C-alpha positions as a Markdown table, in Angstrom:
| # | Residue | x | y | z |
|---|---|---|---|---|
| 1 | Unk | 0.0 | 0.0 | 0.0 |
| 2 | Unk | 1.3 | 3.4 | -0.9 |
| 3 | Unk | 0.2 | 6.4 | 1.2 |
| 4 | Unk | -0.7 | 9.8 | -0.4 |
| 5 | Unk | 2.0 | 12.5 | -0.1 |
| 6 | Unk | 1.5 | 15.4 | 2.3 |
| 7 | Unk | 0.2 | 17.8 | -0.3 |
| 8 | Unk | -2.5 | 15.4 | -1.5 |
| 9 | Unk | -3.6 | 14.6 | 2.1 |
| 10 | Unk | -4.0 | 18.2 | 2.8 |
| 11 | Unk | -6.2 | 18.9 | -0.1 |
| 12 | Unk | -8.3 | 15.7 | 0.0 |
| 13 | Unk | -11.4 | 15.5 | 2.1 |
| 14 | Unk | -13.6 | 12.4 | 2.8 |
| 15 | Unk | -16.6 | 13.4 | 0.7 |
| 16 | Unk | -16.2 | 17.0 | 2.0 |
| 17 | Unk | -15.6 | 16.0 | 5.7 |
| 18 | Unk | -12.2 | 16.6 | 7.2 |
| 19 | Unk | -10.2 | 13.4 | 7.8 |
| 20 | Unk | -10.2 | 13.7 | 11.6 |
| 21 | Unk | -13.9 | 14.2 | 11.8 |
| 22 | Unk | -14.7 | 11.3 | 9.6 |
| 23 | Unk | -12.5 | 9.2 | 12.0 |
| 24 | Unk | -14.6 | 10.5 | 14.9 |
| 25 | Unk | -17.9 | 9.5 | 13.1 |
| 26 | Unk | -16.7 | 6.0 | 12.1 |
| 27 | Unk | -15.2 | 5.3 | 15.6 |
| 28 | Unk | -18.5 | 6.4 | 17.3 |
| 29 | Unk | -20.6 | 4.1 | 15.1 |
| 30 | Unk | -18.3 | 1.2 | 14.4 |
| 31 | Unk | -15.8 | 1.2 | 17.2 |
| 32 | Unk | -12.6 | -0.7 | 16.2 |
| 33 | Unk | -14.1 | -2.7 | 13.3 |
| 34 | Unk | -13.2 | -0.1 | 10.7 |
| 35 | Unk | -10.0 | 0.7 | 8.9 |
| 36 | Unk | -8.9 | 3.4 | 6.4 |
| 37 | Unk | -7.0 | 2.6 | 3.2 |
| 38 | Unk | -5.1 | 5.2 | 1.3 |
| 39 | Unk | -3.3 | 5.2 | -2.1 |
| 40 | Unk | -1.3 | 7.6 | -4.2 |
| 41 | Unk | -0.1 | 7.5 | -7.8 |
| 42 | Unk | 1.9 | 10.5 | -8.6 |
| 43 | Unk | -0.5 | 13.4 | -8.2 |
| 44 | Unk | -3.5 | 11.2 | -7.9 |
| 45 | Unk | -4.9 | 9.7 | -4.7 |
| 46 | Unk | -7.7 | 7.4 | -3.5 |
| 47 | Unk | -9.1 | 6.9 | 0.0 |
| 48 | Unk | -11.7 | 4.5 | 1.4 |
| 49 | Unk | -12.9 | 3.4 | 4.8 |
| 50 | Unk | -14.1 | -0.2 | 5.2 |
| 51 | Unk | -16.0 | -1.7 | 8.1 |
| 52 | Unk | -15.1 | -5.4 | 8.6 |
| 53 | Unk | -17.1 | -8.3 | 10.0 |
| 54 | Unk | -15.5 | -11.7 | 10.8 |
| 55 | Unk | -16.9 | -14.7 | 8.9 |
| 56 | Unk | -18.1 | -17.2 | 11.5 |
| 57 | Unk | -16.1 | -20.4 | 11.7 |
| 58 | Unk | -13.3 | -19.2 | 9.3 |
| 59 | Unk | -10.2 | -17.2 | 9.4 |
| 60 | Unk | -11.6 | -14.6 | 7.1 |
| 61 | Unk | -13.6 | -11.4 | 7.1 |
| 62 | Unk | -15.8 | -9.4 | 4.7 |
| 63 | Unk | -16.1 | -5.7 | 4.4 |
| 64 | Unk | -19.5 | -4.0 | 4.4 |
| 65 | Unk | -20.8 | -0.5 | 3.5 |
| 66 | Unk | -21.0 | 2.0 | 6.3 |
| 67 | Unk | -24.1 | 4.1 | 6.8 |
| 68 | Unk | -24.9 | 6.7 | 4.2 |
| 69 | Unk | -24.2 | 6.8 | 0.5 |
| 70 | Unk | -20.6 | 7.8 | -0.1 |
| 71 | Unk | -18.2 | 7.3 | -2.9 |
| 72 | Unk | -14.6 | 6.6 | -2.0 |
| 73 | Unk | -12.5 | 9.7 | -2.3 |
| 74 | Unk | -10.8 | 10.1 | -5.6 |
| 75 | Unk | -8.7 | 13.1 | -6.3 |
| 76 | Unk | -9.5 | 13.1 | -10.1 |
| 77 | Unk | -12.0 | 11.4 | -12.3 |
| 78 | Unk | -9.6 | 9.0 | -13.9 |
| 79 | Unk | -10.7 | 5.4 | -14.5 |
| 80 | Unk | -7.1 | 4.1 | -14.8 |
| 81 | Unk | -6.2 | 5.6 | -11.4 |
| 82 | Unk | -9.3 | 4.1 | -9.9 |
| 83 | Unk | -8.5 | 0.6 | -11.3 |
| 84 | Unk | -4.9 | 0.8 | -10.0 |
| 85 | Unk | -6.1 | 1.9 | -6.6 |
| 86 | Unk | -8.7 | -0.8 | -6.4 |
| 87 | Unk | -6.1 | -3.5 | -7.4 |
| 88 | Unk | -3.8 | -2.3 | -4.6 |
| 89 | Unk | -6.8 | -2.1 | -2.2 |
| 90 | Unk | -7.6 | -5.7 | -3.0 |
| 91 | Unk | -4.1 | -6.7 | -2.1 |
| 92 | Unk | -4.3 | -4.7 | 1.1 |
| 93 | Unk | -7.6 | -6.5 | 1.9 |
| 94 | Unk | -6.1 | -10.0 | 1.2 |
| 95 | Unk | -3.2 | -9.2 | 3.6 |
| 96 | Unk | -5.9 | -8.7 | 6.4 |
| 97 | Unk | -8.0 | -11.7 | 5.5 |
| 98 | Unk | -10.8 | -9.6 | 3.9 |
| 99 | Unk | -12.1 | -11.8 | 1.1 |
| 100 | Unk | -14.9 | -9.7 | -0.4 |
| 101 | Unk | -16.8 | -6.5 | -0.3 |
| 102 | Unk | -20.0 | -4.9 | -1.4 |
| 103 | Unk | -18.9 | -1.3 | -1.8 |
| 104 | Unk | -21.9 | 1.0 | -1.8 |
| 105 | Unk | -21.4 | 4.2 | -3.8 |
| 106 | Unk | -23.0 | 7.6 | -4.1 |
| 107 | Unk | -26.2 | 7.3 | -6.3 |
| 108 | Unk | -25.4 | 10.6 | -8.0 |
| 109 | Unk | -21.6 | 10.2 | -7.9 |
| 110 | Unk | -19.1 | 9.2 | -10.6 |
| 111 | Unk | -17.2 | 6.2 | -9.1 |
| 112 | Unk | -19.7 | 3.5 | -10.2 |
| 113 | Unk | -19.8 | 5.0 | -13.7 |
| 114 | Unk | -16.0 | 5.2 | -14.0 |
| 115 | Unk | -15.4 | 1.6 | -12.8 |
| 116 | Unk | -18.3 | 0.3 | -15.0 |
| 117 | Unk | -16.4 | 1.7 | -18.1 |
| 118 | Unk | -13.4 | -0.4 | -17.3 |
| 119 | Unk | -14.9 | -3.8 | -16.7 |
| 120 | Unk | -12.7 | -4.2 | -13.6 |
| 121 | Unk | -15.6 | -5.5 | -11.5 |
| 122 | Unk | -19.3 | -6.1 | -11.5 |
| 123 | Unk | -21.5 | -3.1 | -10.7 |
| 124 | Unk | -24.9 | -4.0 | -9.2 |
| 125 | Unk | -27.8 | -1.6 | -9.0 |
| 126 | Unk | -29.7 | -2.0 | -5.8 |
| 127 | Unk | -32.5 | -0.2 | -4.1 |
| 128 | Unk | -34.0 | 3.1 | -5.1 |
| 129 | Unk | -32.9 | 6.1 | -3.0 |
| 130 | Unk | -34.9 | 9.2 | -2.5 |
| 131 | Unk | -32.8 | 12.4 | -3.3 |
| 132 | Unk | -34.0 | 16.0 | -3.1 |
| 133 | Unk | -32.4 | 18.9 | -4.9 |
| 134 | Unk | -31.9 | 21.5 | -2.2 |
| 135 | Unk | -34.7 | 24.1 | -2.6 |
| 136 | Unk | -34.0 | 27.8 | -2.6 |
| 137 | Unk | -36.3 | 28.3 | 0.5 |
| 138 | Unk | -38.7 | 26.4 | 2.7 |
| 139 | Unk | -41.6 | 28.3 | 1.3 |
| 140 | Unk | -40.6 | 27.2 | -2.2 |
| 141 | Unk | -40.3 | 23.6 | -1.0 |
| 142 | Unk | -43.6 | 23.6 | 0.9 |
| 143 | Unk | -45.5 | 25.0 | -2.1 |
| 144 | Unk | -44.2 | 22.0 | -4.1 |
| 145 | Unk | -45.7 | 19.5 | -1.8 |
| 146 | Unk | -49.2 | 18.2 | -2.1 |
| 147 | Unk | -51.8 | 20.0 | 0.1 |
| 148 | Unk | -52.4 | 17.0 | 2.4 |
| 149 | Unk | -48.6 | 16.7 | 3.0 |
| 150 | Unk | -48.4 | 20.4 | 3.8 |
| 151 | Unk | -51.2 | 20.0 | 6.2 |
| 152 | Unk | -49.6 | 16.9 | 8.0 |
| 153 | Unk | -46.4 | 18.9 | 8.5 |
| 154 | Unk | -48.3 | 22.0 | 9.7 |
| 155 | Unk | -50.3 | 19.9 | 12.2 |
| 156 | Unk | -47.1 | 18.2 | 13.4 |
| 157 | Unk | -45.3 | 21.5 | 13.9 |
| 158 | Unk | -48.3 | 22.7 | 16.0 |
| 159 | Unk | -48.5 | 19.5 | 18.1 |
| 160 | Unk | -44.9 | 18.6 | 18.8 |
| 161 | Unk | -41.8 | 20.3 | 20.2 |
| 162 | Unk | -38.5 | 19.9 | 18.3 |
| 163 | Unk | -35.1 | 20.3 | 19.9 |
| 164 | Unk | -31.6 | 20.3 | 18.4 |
| 165 | Unk | -29.5 | 17.9 | 20.5 |
| 166 | Unk | -26.2 | 18.9 | 22.0 |
| 167 | Unk | -23.7 | 16.4 | 23.5 |
| 168 | Unk | -23.6 | 18.5 | 26.7 |
| 169 | Unk | -27.2 | 17.8 | 27.5 |
| 170 | Unk | -27.5 | 14.4 | 29.1 |
| 171 | Unk | -31.3 | 14.5 | 29.2 |
| 172 | Unk | -31.5 | 15.0 | 25.4 |
| 173 | Unk | -28.9 | 12.3 | 24.7 |
| 174 | Unk | -30.8 | 9.8 | 27.0 |
| 175 | Unk | -34.1 | 10.7 | 25.3 |
| 176 | Unk | -32.6 | 10.1 | 21.8 |
| 177 | Unk | -31.1 | 6.8 | 23.0 |
| 178 | Unk | -34.5 | 5.8 | 24.4 |
| 179 | Unk | -36.3 | 6.5 | 21.1 |
| 180 | Unk | -33.8 | 4.8 | 18.8 |
| 181 | Unk | -33.5 | 1.8 | 21.1 |
| 182 | Unk | -37.3 | 1.4 | 21.1 |
| 183 | Unk | -37.5 | 1.8 | 17.3 |
| 184 | Unk | -34.7 | -0.7 | 16.5 |
| 185 | Unk | -36.1 | -3.2 | 19.0 |
| 186 | Unk | -39.5 | -3.0 | 17.4 |
| 187 | Unk | -38.0 | -3.6 | 14.0 |
| 188 | Unk | -35.9 | -6.5 | 15.3 |
| 189 | Unk | -32.7 | -5.0 | 14.2 |
| 190 | Unk | -29.4 | -6.8 | 14.9 |
| 191 | Unk | -27.6 | -5.6 | 18.1 |
| 192 | Unk | -24.5 | -4.3 | 16.2 |
| 193 | Unk | -26.6 | -1.4 | 14.7 |
| 194 | Unk | -27.6 | 0.0 | 18.2 |
| 195 | Unk | -25.9 | 3.2 | 19.4 |
| 196 | Unk | -24.9 | 3.8 | 23.0 |
| 197 | Unk | -25.4 | 7.1 | 24.8 |
| 198 | Unk | -21.7 | 7.6 | 24.5 |
| 199 | Unk | -21.9 | 7.2 | 20.8 |
| 200 | Unk | -24.8 | 9.6 | 20.5 |
| 201 | Unk | -22.9 | 12.2 | 22.6 |
| 202 | Unk | -19.9 | 11.9 | 20.3 |
| 203 | Unk | -22.0 | 12.4 | 17.2 |
| 204 | Unk | -23.9 | 15.3 | 18.7 |
| 205 | Unk | -20.6 | 17.1 | 19.3 |
| 206 | Unk | -19.5 | 16.8 | 15.6 |
| 207 | Unk | -19.9 | 20.0 | 13.7 |
| 208 | Unk | -21.3 | 18.3 | 10.6 |
| 209 | Unk | -23.9 | 16.2 | 12.5 |
| 210 | Unk | -27.4 | 17.4 | 13.4 |
| 211 | Unk | -29.5 | 15.4 | 15.8 |
| 212 | Unk | -33.1 | 16.3 | 16.4 |
| 213 | Unk | -35.4 | 15.2 | 19.2 |
| 214 | Unk | -39.2 | 15.4 | 19.0 |
| 215 | Unk | -41.3 | 15.6 | 22.2 |
| 216 | Unk | -45.0 | 15.4 | 22.9 |
| 217 | Unk | -45.9 | 17.1 | 26.1 |
| 218 | Unk | -42.3 | 16.7 | 27.2 |
| 219 | Unk | -42.1 | 13.0 | 26.4 |
| 220 | Unk | -39.7 | 11.8 | 23.7 |
| 221 | Unk | -41.5 | 10.4 | 20.7 |
| 222 | Unk | -39.1 | 10.8 | 17.8 |
| 223 | Unk | -35.4 | 11.3 | 16.9 |
| 224 | Unk | -33.3 | 11.6 | 13.8 |
| 225 | Unk | -29.7 | 12.4 | 12.8 |
| 226 | Unk | -28.4 | 13.9 | 9.6 |
| 227 | Unk | -24.8 | 14.2 | 8.5 |
| 228 | Unk | -23.7 | 16.8 | 5.9 |
| 229 | Unk | -20.8 | 15.5 | 3.8 |
| 230 | Unk | -19.6 | 17.5 | 0.8 |
| 231 | Unk | -22.6 | 18.9 | -1.0 |
| 232 | Unk | -25.0 | 16.4 | 0.4 |
| 233 | Unk | -27.0 | 16.1 | 3.6 |
| 234 | Unk | -27.7 | 12.4 | 4.5 |
| 235 | Unk | -30.6 | 11.5 | 6.8 |
| 236 | Unk | -28.9 | 8.5 | 8.6 |
| 237 | Unk | -31.0 | 7.6 | 11.6 |
| 238 | Unk | -34.6 | 8.0 | 12.3 |
| 239 | Unk | -36.8 | 6.5 | 15.1 |
| 240 | Unk | -40.4 | 7.0 | 16.2 |
| 241 | Unk | -42.1 | 5.6 | 19.4 |
| 242 | Unk | -45.6 | 4.4 | 18.9 |
| 243 | Unk | -46.3 | 5.6 | 15.4 |
| 244 | Unk | -50.0 | 5.1 | 15.6 |
| 245 | Unk | -50.3 | 7.3 | 18.7 |
| 246 | Unk | -47.9 | 10.0 | 17.3 |
| 247 | Unk | -48.9 | 10.7 | 13.8 |
| 248 | Unk | -46.8 | 13.1 | 11.8 |
| 249 | Unk | -43.6 | 12.7 | 13.8 |
| 250 | Unk | -41.7 | 11.1 | 10.9 |
| 251 | Unk | -43.0 | 13.8 | 8.5 |
| 252 | Unk | -41.8 | 16.6 | 10.9 |
| 253 | Unk | -38.3 | 15.1 | 11.1 |
| 254 | Unk | -37.9 | 15.0 | 7.4 |
| 255 | Unk | -39.1 | 18.6 | 7.3 |
| 256 | Unk | -36.4 | 19.6 | 10.0 |
| 257 | Unk | -33.7 | 17.8 | 8.1 |
| 258 | Unk | -34.5 | 19.8 | 5.0 |
| 259 | Unk | -34.7 | 23.0 | 7.1 |
| 260 | Unk | -31.3 | 22.2 | 8.6 |
| 261 | Unk | -29.7 | 21.7 | 5.2 |
| 262 | Unk | -31.0 | 25.2 | 4.1 |
| 263 | Unk | -29.7 | 26.7 | 7.3 |
| 264 | Unk | -26.2 | 25.4 | 6.4 |
| 265 | Unk | -26.4 | 27.2 | 3.1 |
| 266 | Unk | -27.0 | 30.4 | 4.9 |
| 267 | Unk | -23.9 | 29.7 | 6.9 |
| 268 | Unk | -21.9 | 29.4 | 3.5 |
| 269 | Unk | -21.9 | 25.6 | 3.5 |
| 270 | Unk | -23.0 | 24.6 | 0.0 |
| 271 | Unk | -25.6 | 21.8 | 0.3 |
| 272 | Unk | -26.9 | 20.8 | -3.2 |
| 273 | Unk | -28.9 | 17.7 | -2.3 |
| 274 | Unk | -30.5 | 15.9 | 0.6 |
| 275 | Unk | -30.5 | 12.0 | 0.6 |
| 276 | Unk | -33.3 | 10.4 | 2.5 |
| 277 | Unk | -32.0 | 6.8 | 1.9 |
| 278 | Unk | -33.7 | 3.8 | 0.4 |
| 279 | Unk | -36.7 | 1.5 | 0.9 |
| 280 | Unk | -37.1 | -2.0 | 2.2 |
| 281 | Unk | -36.8 | -3.7 | -1.2 |
| 282 | Unk | -35.4 | -3.1 | -4.7 |
| 283 | Unk | -38.6 | -1.9 | -6.2 |
| 284 | Unk | -40.0 | 1.6 | -6.2 |
| 285 | Unk | -43.3 | 0.5 | -4.8 |
| 286 | Unk | -42.7 | -0.5 | -1.1 |
| 287 | Unk | -44.3 | 1.7 | 1.6 |
| 288 | Unk | -41.1 | 3.1 | 2.9 |
| 289 | Unk | -39.7 | 4.4 | -0.4 |
| 290 | Unk | -43.1 | 5.8 | -1.3 |
| 291 | Unk | -43.1 | 7.7 | 1.9 |
| 292 | Unk | -39.6 | 9.1 | 1.2 |
| 293 | Unk | -40.4 | 9.8 | -2.4 |
| 294 | Unk | -42.9 | 12.5 | -1.5 |
| 295 | Unk | -40.3 | 14.5 | 0.5 |
| 296 | Unk | -38.0 | 14.1 | -2.5 |
| 297 | Unk | -40.7 | 15.5 | -4.7 |
| 298 | Unk | -40.8 | 12.3 | -6.7 |
| 299 | Unk | -37.0 | 11.9 | -7.4 |
| 300 | Unk | -35.7 | 8.4 | -7.0 |
| 301 | Unk | -32.3 | 7.1 | -8.1 |
| 302 | Unk | -30.8 | 3.6 | -8.1 |
| 303 | Unk | -28.0 | 2.9 | -5.6 |
| 304 | Unk | -24.8 | 1.3 | -7.2 |
| 305 | Unk | -22.7 | -1.3 | -5.5 |
| 306 | Unk | -19.2 | -2.5 | -6.6 |
| 307 | Unk | -18.9 | -6.2 | -6.2 |
| 308 | Unk | -15.3 | -6.8 | -5.1 |
| 309 | Unk | -13.9 | -10.4 | -4.7 |
| 310 | Unk | -10.6 | -9.5 | -3.0 |
| 311 | Unk | -9.5 | -13.1 | -2.7 |
| 312 | Unk | -11.1 | -15.1 | -5.5 |
| 313 | Unk | -9.7 | -18.5 | -4.3 |
| 314 | Unk | -11.1 | -18.0 | -0.8 |
| 315 | Unk | -14.4 | -16.8 | -2.2 |
| 316 | Unk | -14.7 | -19.9 | -4.4 |
| 317 | Unk | -13.9 | -22.2 | -1.6 |
| 318 | Unk | -16.3 | -20.5 | 0.8 |
| 319 | Unk | -19.0 | -20.6 | -1.8 |
| 320 | Unk | -18.6 | -24.3 | -2.4 |
| 321 | Unk | -18.7 | -25.0 | 1.3 |
| 322 | Unk | -21.9 | -22.9 | 1.6 |
| 323 | Unk | -23.7 | -24.9 | -1.1 |
| 324 | Unk | -26.9 | -23.6 | -2.7 |
| 325 | Unk | -28.7 | -20.8 | -1.0 |
| 326 | Unk | -32.0 | -19.2 | -1.8 |
| 327 | Unk | -32.4 | -15.4 | -1.3 |
| 328 | Unk | -34.9 | -14.4 | 1.3 |
| 329 | Unk | -37.8 | -12.0 | 0.2 |
| 330 | Unk | -37.8 | -10.3 | 3.6 |
| 331 | Unk | -34.2 | -9.2 | 4.0 |
| 332 | Unk | -32.8 | -5.8 | 3.0 |
| 333 | Unk | -31.8 | -5.1 | -0.6 |
| 334 | Unk | -28.0 | -5.1 | 0.0 |
| 335 | Unk | -28.3 | -8.5 | 1.7 |
| 336 | Unk | -30.2 | -9.9 | -1.2 |
| 337 | Unk | -27.3 | -8.8 | -3.5 |
| 338 | Unk | -24.7 | -10.2 | -1.1 |
| 339 | Unk | -26.3 | -13.6 | -1.3 |
| 340 | Unk | -26.4 | -13.5 | -5.1 |
| 341 | Unk | -22.6 | -13.0 | -5.3 |
| 342 | Unk | -21.3 | -14.3 | -2.0 |
| 343 | Unk | -23.7 | -17.1 | -0.7 |
| 344 | Unk | -21.4 | -17.9 | 2.3 |
| 345 | Unk | -22.5 | -14.6 | 3.8 |
| 346 | Unk | -25.9 | -16.1 | 4.6 |
| 347 | Unk | -24.8 | -16.8 | 8.2 |
| 348 | Unk | -24.0 | -13.1 | 8.6 |
| 349 | Unk | -27.5 | -11.8 | 7.7 |
């Protein structure tokens, strides 16, 4: 592995976020399971952070996408530089026992398009992602929504209180933790996706992170977190307690995320788009993506994944040992694609 020279490091940013802050984000969410890879080739450079999971019963690991939709950092749009960097990255992964990876990319970025033009690896198109071009004002945005959606947001603003969370306020942090824990537990989410109060405190103290807490008569009923990276604000976490008893809470948090992105533009941070994430499946018809679509004013784009077999011999041996597997209809889109290419990951899902 070759590391970028000092001048390149100083000018490169991880999707617009300073290197040290990105480290803080990844450490808060993933602890010690992530590593950063860097490569330089003359005046060109590439950087990528991977989160690793051990493959049960083997001496191997696989790398998975971290939250959000981010391209690896590439100093110039050069497909040849990208191929050389990925070849070196695969060698780096093999040296660490990382045999494969599904590298999720920015749906509106250039990396998937660049690599597809080279034939270096397979590019899979996964779930639809809701993306909003940042409006010029909230009045302009609200006027673009349907009347019933405007009414839902107005009613929610009248009914609930919204607070911006700071790491110094323990009561707020505890309330956010309570909401997210309840929401993830209700969904049956794997324990590794849970955030501790310490994690939430760290994130709340990051300058590019915005966490909002929604209360009803003082009781916490909703929480969400958005990260602004480069020209995009990503809605990363969102949880609601007792949705039936608290209608409009989710709508209100989407509204606050958009409002927060516009506020950053007033502070000279150029936010061009807001990413609300994807749905529960790969079609554009499930309930979650339809809900997000209305806030994106109808704009959906496909999320690209690079399918990387870092150690082809190990992948082949593990696939043979796994035998035939059948994709489940009720697992998330990226897991469905993982099983298509790497069936031995079934035990990790």
